[in-house]
XYZ file of C-alpha atoms in Angstrom:
735
model
C -29.513 117.968 146.005
C -28.707 114.562 144.544
C -31.670 112.434 143.425
C -30.898 108.840 142.489
C -32.951 105.964 141.067
C -31.890 102.391 141.689
C -32.857 98.871 140.662
C -31.042 96.016 142.374
C -31.706 92.552 140.910
C -32.691 89.881 143.438
C -29.623 87.745 142.614
C -27.004 90.454 142.336
C -23.351 89.539 142.593
C -21.725 90.423 145.931
C -19.117 92.572 144.201
C -21.787 94.579 142.355
C -23.787 94.973 145.554
C -20.701 96.246 147.405
C -20.127 98.739 144.575
C -23.729 99.966 144.873
C -23.364 100.562 148.598
C -20.066 102.347 148.016
C -21.663 104.649 145.417
C -24.409 105.558 147.866
C -21.817 106.425 150.514
C -19.885 108.561 148.016
C -23.075 110.415 147.025
C -23.587 111.471 150.649
C -20.445 113.606 150.473
C -22.084 115.794 147.824
C -24.901 117.124 150.000
C -28.540 116.199 150.501
C -29.462 112.916 148.836
C -32.703 111.120 147.982
C -32.403 107.609 146.525
C -35.474 105.647 145.455
C -36.120 102.387 143.688
C -36.570 98.621 143.922
C -33.840 97.322 146.242
C -35.208 93.757 146.528
C -34.618 93.163 150.236
C -37.744 91.194 151.213
C -36.158 89.825 154.393
C -35.827 93.187 156.156
C -38.436 94.020 158.770
C -38.415 97.821 158.564
C -40.589 98.203 161.659
C -37.697 97.112 163.869
C -34.724 97.160 161.456
C -34.126 93.414 161.688
C -32.488 91.711 158.669
C -32.571 87.927 158.275
C -29.786 87.523 155.699
C -26.170 88.618 155.637
C -26.696 90.769 152.531
C -29.650 92.538 154.083
C -27.684 93.082 157.311
C -24.870 94.779 155.377
C -27.413 97.070 153.726
C -29.094 98.003 157.034
C -25.715 98.614 158.693
C -24.677 100.868 155.800
C -27.839 102.939 156.241
C -27.354 103.250 159.997
C -23.627 104.001 159.818
C -24.271 106.836 157.366
C -27.380 108.128 159.170
C -29.688 107.353 156.249
C -33.438 107.046 156.771
C -35.868 104.789 154.927
C -39.341 106.328 154.615
C -41.598 103.579 153.186
C -43.412 101.636 155.925
C -46.133 99.814 153.945
C -45.754 96.733 151.673
C -45.089 97.585 148.041
C -45.269 94.061 146.616
C -47.414 91.406 148.305
C -46.377 91.549 151.993
C -42.821 92.826 151.448
C -41.369 96.338 151.336
C -39.160 96.153 148.250
C -39.428 99.725 146.950
C -37.588 102.145 149.213
C -37.170 105.901 149.559
C -33.878 106.698 151.315
C -32.517 110.097 152.346
C -29.897 111.564 154.619
C -32.418 114.205 155.734
C -35.749 112.836 156.923
C -37.315 116.305 156.778
C -36.948 116.314 152.990
C -39.557 113.580 152.548
C -43.214 114.166 153.390
C -46.701 112.868 152.560
C -45.418 109.450 151.485
C -48.194 107.166 150.243
C -48.296 103.605 148.897
C -51.034 103.380 146.246
C -52.339 100.893 143.719
C -50.463 99.049 140.966
C -49.281 101.149 138.041
C -50.064 99.567 134.679
C -48.965 95.932 134.425
C -46.463 96.187 137.257
C -46.873 93.893 140.250
C -45.427 96.617 142.516
C -47.541 99.267 144.227
C -46.926 102.880 143.272
C -45.127 104.996 145.887
C -45.716 108.743 145.888
C -44.089 111.357 148.093
C -43.125 115.016 148.200
C -39.645 116.532 148.397
C -39.350 119.910 150.065
C -36.920 121.960 148.006
C -37.305 125.366 149.621
C -37.148 126.502 153.175
C -40.547 127.703 154.379
C -40.272 130.602 156.767
C -42.560 133.293 158.059
C -41.563 136.523 156.375
C -42.093 139.626 158.369
C -40.636 142.099 160.823
C -40.883 141.539 164.566
C -39.875 144.047 167.218
C -38.103 142.523 170.209
C -36.312 143.924 173.231
C -32.612 144.545 172.658
C -31.181 143.284 175.952
C -27.622 143.975 174.813
C -28.329 147.695 175.167
C -30.611 147.414 178.193
C -30.020 149.738 181.147
C -31.285 147.591 184.007
C -29.490 149.755 186.602
C -31.689 152.751 185.712
C -34.833 150.602 185.879
C -33.839 149.337 189.333
C -33.158 152.881 190.541
C -36.532 154.088 189.237
C -38.485 151.218 190.799
C -36.709 151.565 194.167
C -38.111 155.081 194.480
C -41.708 153.882 194.189
C -43.796 153.798 197.366
C -45.838 150.717 196.568
C -47.935 150.802 199.766
C -49.208 154.299 198.965
C -49.854 153.470 195.305
C -51.762 150.318 196.194
C -53.822 151.884 198.995
C -57.543 151.286 198.563
C -57.163 149.235 195.360
C -58.243 145.675 194.689
C -55.978 143.022 193.154
C -56.815 144.043 189.595
C -55.985 147.681 190.275
C -52.708 146.861 192.015
C -51.649 144.606 189.161
C -52.483 147.230 186.515
C -50.412 149.891 188.310
C -47.474 147.511 188.679
C -47.659 146.421 185.034
C -47.981 150.011 183.782
C -44.916 151.206 185.688
C -42.823 148.186 184.744
C -43.730 148.488 181.068
C -43.071 152.247 181.112
C -39.539 151.823 182.469
C -38.909 148.867 180.183
C -39.806 150.952 177.121
C -37.711 153.838 178.419
C -34.503 151.943 179.182
C -34.607 148.891 176.874
C -34.641 149.794 173.175
C -36.438 147.723 170.570
C -34.712 146.039 167.666
C -36.455 145.013 164.439
C -35.710 141.483 163.339
C -36.634 140.469 159.830
C -37.015 136.790 159.100
C -36.167 136.001 155.527
C -34.804 133.156 153.467
C -31.151 134.154 153.644
C -30.857 134.570 157.377
C -27.485 135.511 158.808
C -25.573 132.583 160.346
C -25.677 132.478 164.126
C -21.879 132.368 164.399
C -21.491 135.703 162.558
C -19.816 137.900 165.163
C -18.078 141.285 165.062
C -14.583 139.928 164.273
C -15.924 137.961 161.303
C -17.734 141.045 159.980
C -14.480 143.001 160.183
C -12.576 140.339 158.235
C -15.362 140.049 155.660
C -15.205 143.829 155.170
C -11.434 143.691 154.665
C -11.845 140.866 152.166
C -14.428 142.814 150.143
C -12.242 145.930 150.072
C -9.223 143.865 149.005
C -11.260 142.228 146.237
C -12.470 145.607 144.920
C -8.890 146.911 144.953
C -7.726 143.878 143.002
C -10.511 144.286 140.416
C -9.573 147.936 139.892
C -5.791 147.557 139.788
C -5.371 143.970 138.629
C -1.778 143.823 139.882
C 0.013 140.892 141.488
C 0.458 142.891 144.683
C -3.298 143.549 145.099
C -4.005 139.875 144.327
C -1.631 138.777 147.101
C -3.372 141.168 149.499
C -6.749 139.736 148.479
C -5.510 136.165 149.091
C -4.224 137.138 152.528
C -7.532 138.834 153.383
C -9.450 135.784 152.131
C -7.297 133.469 154.253
C -7.776 135.658 157.338
C -11.530 135.703 156.713
C -11.742 131.901 156.521
C -9.684 131.614 159.687
C -11.994 134.019 161.514
C -15.058 132.049 160.372
C -13.551 128.767 161.538
C -12.692 130.281 164.900
C -16.174 131.793 165.288
C -17.805 128.445 164.550
C -15.555 126.624 167.024
C -16.268 129.164 169.775
C -20.013 129.001 169.237
C -20.122 125.211 169.029
C -17.998 124.903 172.151
C -20.415 127.210 173.994
C -23.417 125.230 172.705
C -21.839 121.953 173.836
C -21.052 123.318 177.300
C -24.634 124.545 177.775
C -26.419 121.701 175.983
C -27.371 119.828 179.155
C -29.260 122.751 180.687
C -30.410 124.365 177.458
C -30.591 121.898 174.512
C -32.668 124.473 172.647
C -29.433 126.268 171.715
C -28.183 123.218 169.831
C -31.388 122.647 167.878
C -31.715 126.353 167.021
C -28.169 126.273 165.670
C -28.774 123.116 163.629
C -32.161 124.261 162.320
C -30.669 127.545 161.144
C -28.593 125.560 158.658
C -31.201 123.287 157.136
C -34.533 123.378 155.413
C -37.331 123.222 157.916
C -41.083 123.147 157.553
C -43.010 125.876 159.263
C -44.956 124.953 162.365
C -48.412 125.097 160.792
C -48.832 123.874 157.244
C -51.633 124.526 154.788
C -54.865 123.688 156.618
C -58.087 122.109 155.432
C -61.118 124.222 156.289
C -64.562 122.868 157.163
C -65.629 123.536 153.582
C -62.874 121.277 152.272
C -60.665 124.028 150.835
C -56.961 124.433 151.567
C -56.089 127.621 153.447
C -52.590 129.146 153.429
C -53.165 132.626 154.876
C -51.943 132.916 158.478
C -55.042 134.677 159.824
C -57.393 132.092 158.348
C -55.244 129.250 159.666
C -55.338 130.802 163.148
C -59.148 131.036 162.997
C -59.506 127.406 161.811
C -57.333 126.131 164.664
C -59.055 128.342 167.213
C -62.451 127.053 166.068
C -61.289 123.447 166.346
C -59.640 123.867 169.759
C -62.819 125.439 171.174
C -65.095 122.781 169.617
C -63.903 120.086 172.052
C -64.921 121.939 175.208
C -67.391 120.344 177.614
C -70.642 122.126 178.447
C -72.178 121.563 181.883
C -75.766 121.813 183.083
C -76.550 125.098 184.850
C -77.054 123.436 188.242
C -75.089 120.859 190.189
C -77.673 118.109 190.041
C -76.702 114.655 188.881
C -73.327 114.374 190.599
C -72.081 114.377 194.194
C -71.658 117.782 195.771
C -70.770 117.073 199.376
C -68.626 120.046 200.344
C -67.056 119.970 203.793
C -66.521 123.213 205.642
C -63.085 124.736 205.275
C -61.336 127.648 206.896
C -59.679 130.640 205.337
C -55.961 130.617 204.675
C -53.310 132.675 206.415
C -51.729 133.946 203.216
C -48.524 135.035 204.883
C -47.744 131.407 205.616
C -48.136 130.482 201.953
C -46.155 133.182 200.189
C -43.249 135.275 201.432
C -41.225 138.032 199.840
C -38.049 135.948 200.009
C -39.690 133.036 198.205
C -40.986 135.323 195.453
C -37.514 136.783 194.918
C -36.025 133.297 194.768
C -38.587 132.219 192.173
C -37.894 135.345 190.122
C -34.177 134.573 190.159
C -34.893 131.109 188.729
C -37.236 132.228 185.944
C -36.164 130.775 182.592
C -35.048 133.823 180.652
C -35.010 132.078 177.260
C -38.800 131.690 177.271
C -41.164 134.098 175.571
C -43.471 136.594 177.318
C -47.163 135.987 177.860
C -50.033 138.136 176.582
C -49.198 140.824 179.179
C -45.920 141.482 177.319
C -43.682 141.209 180.412
C -40.520 139.368 179.385
C -39.047 136.770 181.800
C -35.595 138.338 181.370
C -36.944 141.604 182.784
C -38.424 139.817 185.793
C -35.177 137.935 186.387
C -32.962 141.030 186.216
C -35.241 143.090 188.471
C -36.013 140.350 190.997
C -34.668 142.282 194.007
C -36.803 145.392 193.427
C -40.075 143.880 192.188
C -40.353 141.124 194.818
C -42.023 143.577 197.242
C -44.887 144.778 194.982
C -45.481 141.243 193.723
C -45.640 140.013 197.314
C -48.340 142.586 198.062
C -50.271 141.628 194.922
C -50.002 137.893 195.598
C -51.106 138.277 199.216
C -54.127 140.303 198.197
C -54.990 137.861 195.393
C -54.876 134.876 197.752
C -56.837 136.677 200.458
C -59.611 137.893 198.170
C -59.569 135.114 195.563
C -59.458 137.731 192.798
C -57.328 136.836 189.744
C -56.266 139.662 187.391
C -57.584 139.382 183.852
C -54.040 139.219 182.414
C -53.520 135.938 184.247
C -56.658 134.432 182.678
C -55.869 135.044 179.016
C -53.592 132.959 176.835
C -51.891 132.979 173.464
C -52.203 129.433 172.130
C -49.332 128.037 170.062
C -50.343 125.002 167.954
C -47.749 122.217 168.115
C -47.805 119.590 165.372
C -48.142 116.016 166.706
C -48.162 113.541 163.815
C -50.093 112.698 160.673
C -51.072 115.176 157.989
C -50.204 118.814 158.619
C -53.391 119.886 156.824
C -55.688 118.432 159.525
C -56.423 120.750 162.512
C -56.893 117.745 164.840
C -53.211 116.879 164.411
C -52.144 119.957 166.400
C -51.933 120.256 170.189
C -52.787 123.607 171.836
C -50.166 124.912 174.263
C -51.071 128.053 176.195
C -48.578 130.878 176.726
C -49.776 132.694 179.815
C -48.495 135.473 182.053
C -45.108 134.651 183.591
C -46.056 136.538 186.772
C -49.278 134.552 186.999
C -47.273 131.348 186.687
C -45.177 132.393 189.690
C -48.240 132.440 191.921
C -49.482 129.230 190.308
C -46.182 127.638 191.335
C -46.615 128.786 194.943
C -50.145 127.358 195.103
C -49.087 124.123 193.422
C -46.276 123.500 195.899
C -48.514 124.175 198.913
C -51.291 121.945 197.565
C -48.725 119.192 196.919
C -47.593 119.476 200.540
C -51.204 119.260 201.693
C -52.067 116.166 199.664
C -48.791 114.501 200.715
C -49.650 114.953 204.401
C -53.218 113.723 203.932
C -52.388 111.007 201.349
C -54.962 112.483 198.996
C -53.594 111.271 195.667
C -54.040 107.578 194.885
C -50.921 105.428 194.750
C -51.884 104.288 191.250
C -51.329 107.839 189.908
C -47.700 108.368 188.827
C -48.011 111.523 186.730
C -46.672 114.906 187.906
C -46.053 113.611 191.431
C -42.898 113.764 193.535
C -40.875 110.547 193.604
C -43.071 109.065 190.874
C -42.448 108.968 187.146
C -43.006 107.100 183.910
C -40.355 104.653 185.067
C -42.090 103.854 188.363
C -45.380 103.405 186.511
C -43.920 100.964 183.992
C -41.838 98.969 186.464
C -44.601 98.582 189.057
C -47.331 97.680 186.562
C -45.452 95.217 184.381
C -43.774 93.629 187.391
C -47.218 92.359 188.361
C -47.945 91.285 184.774
C -44.673 89.365 184.450
C -45.078 87.770 187.898
C -48.472 86.377 186.888
C -47.108 85.163 183.564
C -44.231 83.411 185.341
C -46.829 81.627 187.464
C -48.438 80.275 184.289
C -51.502 82.539 184.384
C -52.953 84.577 181.520
C -53.334 88.343 181.844
C -55.467 90.863 179.954
C -54.417 94.506 179.900
C -56.771 97.217 178.634
C -55.160 100.475 177.486
C -57.541 103.425 177.852
C -57.250 106.823 176.218
C -59.281 109.883 177.194
C -60.346 112.076 174.276
C -58.899 115.598 174.682
C -58.463 114.922 178.384
C -56.992 118.240 179.572
C -59.367 120.326 177.416
C -62.613 118.676 178.555
C -62.351 118.849 182.361
C -65.656 120.448 183.501
C -64.946 123.363 185.817
C -67.869 123.034 188.255
C -67.271 119.342 188.773
C -63.553 120.013 189.286
C -64.269 122.606 191.970
C -66.533 120.200 193.859
C -63.717 117.636 193.959
C -61.234 120.240 195.189
C -63.580 121.244 198.029
C -64.244 117.607 198.878
C -60.577 116.965 199.650
C -60.610 119.801 202.193
C -58.627 122.564 200.480
C -58.923 125.994 202.134
C -61.905 128.078 201.100
C -59.973 131.024 199.684
C -57.640 128.783 197.665
C -60.644 127.049 196.129
C -62.089 130.475 195.343
C -58.803 131.550 193.758
C -58.672 128.451 191.525
C -62.345 128.876 190.628
C -61.798 132.502 189.594
C -58.613 131.485 187.756
C -60.667 129.085 185.637
C -63.641 131.437 185.229
C -63.997 133.731 182.186
C -60.787 132.541 180.565
C -60.210 133.549 176.957
C -57.622 132.499 174.407
C -56.476 133.214 170.881
C -54.332 131.202 168.493
C -51.148 132.687 167.084
C -49.740 131.471 163.747
C -46.538 133.117 162.519
C -47.238 136.335 164.392
C -50.900 136.554 163.298
C -53.625 136.261 165.935
C -57.133 134.866 165.779
C -60.108 136.428 167.537
C -60.551 135.839 171.253
C -62.577 132.764 172.241
C -64.040 131.826 175.637
C -62.616 128.758 177.359
C -65.553 127.000 179.036
C -63.805 123.804 180.171
C -60.415 122.209 180.642
C -57.203 123.063 182.452
C -54.744 125.097 180.346
C -51.974 123.023 178.772
C -48.779 124.922 179.485
C -49.915 126.237 182.853
C -48.246 125.317 186.146
C -51.421 124.315 187.998
C -53.045 122.413 185.123
C -51.416 118.964 185.583
C -52.064 118.925 189.344
C -55.706 119.925 188.900
C -56.184 117.146 186.363
C -54.675 114.608 188.775
C -57.080 115.703 191.511
C -60.017 115.526 189.100
C -59.438 111.886 188.103
C -58.184 110.846 191.535
C -61.310 108.771 192.275
C -61.144 106.927 188.956
C -60.096 103.676 190.652
C -62.727 103.751 193.414
C -64.782 100.575 193.282
C -62.488 98.879 190.732
C -61.323 95.371 191.671
C -58.802 95.027 188.839
C -55.355 96.623 188.957
C -55.401 100.252 187.776
C -52.294 102.216 186.794
C -52.443 105.878 185.757
C -49.966 108.425 184.449
C -51.863 111.705 183.993
C -54.580 110.626 181.506
C -52.917 107.379 180.336
C -54.815 104.598 182.103
C -54.232 100.841 182.171
C -56.564 98.160 183.538
C -55.148 94.704 184.289
C -56.499 91.369 185.553
C -55.462 87.723 185.492
C -57.824 85.689 183.300
C -58.397 81.990 184.010
C -62.070 81.722 183.060
C -64.941 83.613 181.511
C -65.927 84.735 185.018
C -62.625 86.607 185.288
C -63.259 88.195 181.887
C -66.747 89.189 183.048
C -65.248 90.787 186.172
C -62.805 92.796 184.032
C -65.697 93.810 181.775
C -67.608 94.966 184.863
C -64.676 97.154 185.929
C -64.424 98.571 182.413
C -68.136 99.424 182.497
C -67.628 101.200 185.846
C -64.884 103.336 184.289
C -67.171 104.139 181.364
C -69.915 105.191 183.793
C -67.423 107.305 185.738
C -66.460 109.112 182.525
C -70.122 109.739 181.660
C -70.944 111.062 185.166
C -67.986 113.442 185.197
C -68.417 114.662 181.590
C -65.301 112.943 180.261
C -65.165 110.532 177.328
C -62.908 107.758 176.116
C -61.551 107.644 172.588
C -62.828 104.140 171.813
C -60.792 103.843 168.602
C -57.547 104.285 170.564
C -58.538 102.041 173.477
C -57.079 98.546 173.010
C -56.837 95.217 174.794
C -53.682 93.096 174.843
C -53.825 89.395 175.725
C -50.775 88.015 177.562
C -50.086 84.314 178.129
C -50.244 81.142 176.059
C -53.509 79.892 177.543
C -55.345 83.194 177.218
C -59.010 82.756 176.277
C -58.826 86.002 174.183
C -62.090 87.408 175.494
C -63.760 90.418 173.867
C -64.516 93.573 175.858
C -67.052 96.334 175.234
C -66.587 100.044 175.843
C -69.451 102.417 175.148
C -71.133 99.690 173.079
C -68.125 99.026 170.851
C -65.815 95.999 170.894
C -62.266 96.987 171.830
C -59.623 96.281 169.226
C -56.968 93.666 170.002
C -53.373 94.902 169.948
C -50.176 92.909 169.734
C -48.006 95.926 170.581
C -48.649 99.241 172.313
C -46.548 102.303 172.967
C -46.916 102.781 176.705
C -45.465 106.051 178.043
C -42.968 106.125 175.182
C -41.927 102.462 175.518
C -43.011 99.755 173.074
C -44.594 96.765 174.836
C -45.751 93.614 173.009
C -47.781 90.629 174.158
C -44.592 88.611 174.717
C -42.899 91.331 176.796
C -39.923 91.315 174.451
C -37.923 94.502 173.991
C -36.618 94.155 170.413
C -38.993 96.812 169.059
C -38.132 99.191 171.888
C -34.375 98.738 171.342
C -34.775 99.496 167.653
C -36.926 102.555 168.399
C -34.409 103.906 170.908
C -31.482 103.295 168.549
C -33.363 105.043 165.726
C -34.056 108.125 167.868
C -30.450 108.242 169.048
C -29.185 107.905 165.474
C -31.357 110.823 164.391
C -29.792 113.030 167.064
C -26.325 111.809 166.074
C -27.194 112.698 162.489
C -28.074 116.228 163.626
C -24.736 116.471 165.435
C -22.815 115.189 162.418
C -24.505 117.524 159.921
C -24.997 120.561 162.137
C -21.683 120.698 164.033
C -18.611 121.455 161.929
C -16.064 120.767 164.647
C -14.939 117.218 165.410
C -13.227 118.190 168.648
C -13.837 115.567 171.345
C -14.510 118.362 173.860
C -17.521 119.331 171.719
C -18.758 115.939 170.479
C -18.590 114.223 173.873
C -20.743 116.744 175.846
C -23.304 116.763 173.031
C -23.403 112.958 173.082
C -23.843 112.875 176.838
C -26.600 115.493 177.006
C -28.542 114.800 173.787
C -27.998 111.142 172.808
C -27.585 109.192 176.038
C -30.942 110.329 177.504
C -32.665 108.463 174.653
C -30.703 105.319 175.484
C -31.352 105.588 179.208
C -35.031 106.574 179.346
C -36.833 104.004 181.563
C -34.014 101.547 180.764
C -34.536 99.814 184.109
C -37.789 98.536 182.624
C -36.774 97.535 179.088
C -33.022 96.787 179.475
C -31.975 94.365 176.670
C -30.895 90.827 177.375
C -30.428 89.421 173.866
C -27.091 89.930 172.181
C -28.619 91.329 168.986
C -30.458 94.039 170.962
C -27.356 94.884 172.991
C -25.327 95.152 169.792
C -27.892 97.496 168.234
C -27.557 99.896 171.137
C -23.784 99.510 171.207
C -23.647 100.539 167.550
C -24.992 103.951 168.530
C -21.873 104.617 170.573
C -19.684 103.154 167.830
C -21.044 105.800 165.470
C -20.695 108.518 168.103
C -17.029 107.805 168.816
C -16.414 107.669 165.078
C -17.397 111.345 164.832
C -14.387 112.383 166.944
C -11.383 113.551 164.980
C -8.593 111.009 165.000
C -10.793 108.026 165.840
C -12.421 107.480 162.446
C -10.071 104.697 161.397
C -9.468 103.061 164.782
C -11.073 99.760 165.707
C -13.962 100.179 168.099
C -12.233 98.022 170.715
C -9.370 100.541 170.773
C -11.340 103.697 170.014
C -13.004 104.327 173.400
C -9.672 104.263 175.226
C -8.242 107.234 173.355
C -8.467 110.614 175.063
C -11.321 111.772 177.356
C -13.780 109.212 175.973
C -11.980 106.543 177.971
C -14.420 104.708 180.159
C -17.476 105.943 178.273
C -18.077 102.711 176.385
C -20.955 101.129 178.212
C -23.632 98.602 177.397
C -27.118 98.924 178.819
C -27.139 95.671 180.786
C -29.076 95.443 184.050
């Protein structure tokens, strides 16, 4: 690792400045680099990468062209960011903090941490060795089973236990286990059999040369060394070509390959306990997270008083019309085999390979489960994986719980979800303002429809106030009894409501951290994040959120926006009334808003900038919000969004440059199309740039991408895209 310290005088000569930039570019060739110091560029706005002077523009372009990242985001002298921390690996820098002045200096002190070692879970895990699996013998064994006789007289739980026992028995018998040890010097992913053979020959040739020391043995060693290098190059090319070809459907392969080469922080860092002590042991970390995740649950009163409980009569369901053997087999054939198993231990690869022979018993189990409403216990337990969001890794609230549940249970969840979606589509149950997890609706439709109304009012000379609302722990706090009343109110069949109620009842979960589990904890509220049914159930729960609201409401899952044109204090009072109604709705249905994250944005020159109250607190005023991943400011400009998109795309390009050794256009181009372009095209119909500087910033992303291809490094950009298969790929995001 290269660590550099720099001071650039404010009035540096252009030749000296060019030499400094050249030295930084040369240092990048030596490996991982961290450069810090006072660079004296006060006219760079690091929030959007905009430079006001020519010198500053050259510096920013040098950083972007070489995939360098600047970590300091707070002023270090007065209101300017002069002291910078720059690296070619953003994962090296963590916990950066701008403090007070040091001594007599007029600059603030900048502290940060550099991760020098790779942090990995050390241990041995036993996994199924599918390379030596005998699926033909498992199929033959399962075909001989008379499932009707085995299941006779048993309830759903008993049928499921027999099926799981037999499947696990044959899996253990015909699929051997392999022990995988995770350690610091992990074997490279491209290490195949031919490379091992050549490495063995090289070692034997080297030992022979050390013993004999003759010119002949040295020549043999050089030949073996050359053959070994050739085999390694070929193995890398073959693997990278395979990764590129499959990157669109399975981008996980690319990131696994890149992450295997670089230092990477473990998923869960050292945690801060309730007593204020730092905990590093995996079991204790799992218990801390499990305690925090369960602390946000909503408790309901024992009876149903205090909220509407009008439940219309509903008929039982003809289960044969909802689930067929052919549909189950089709769903099994489309199971994602690269996912992990749930707590029941049944691997998706096993289900996929045996789809033809296990569709029949699963059909019998599913039919009985739907008819009786009984849900096996294995489908109601979950291993929770904590995913880091943002902020400090030592704070438990900065992790999101994602439940890993039974894959078989998810199959039936998918059947129920699709049938419920068909039902609510026929009866127009879901409000048109809800865009989340619905067919033919998306983040893009939400943004375009909502801000079309905002911009139309602004064009007419009117002022608009938009209130951005955020539910606190929305998916984890849905009260189960209140949810079931809403499901019955929309007219869902009685046995389906019973099935969902039993699916939510007596759920338990445990947190897993690096292979270590916490104790089991009851789940008393919420819909499981990571389940198939969860998003749909949440949509149905908040479906009546807009009832009685006169202002415009737009919802994507739990992200809610409230909008109204404001021409007088009466209009502001009407918007305040609607906001109070939403607050009352949340209180009645045991939900709560995170007031600190709820903001109001005032649009229009003649806006009266009224204040609004939520739960007794004045909402903060925001000049810019990140709405469904898109930055929106009070002028509806897209400069910040263009910079954000270009930054994300550059980070992926940096991964491609550092993680992929080949510069073959047949590898770089598919990776660019599947991994970089989606960042440039996400909801672009809403934020498409119109200013030349924003268009150029996005165009520079493709300039850097085409520069990665071998043979195009020194060509002018105007000529570069017309060489080879990249011809016609130069595009600008213009509406």
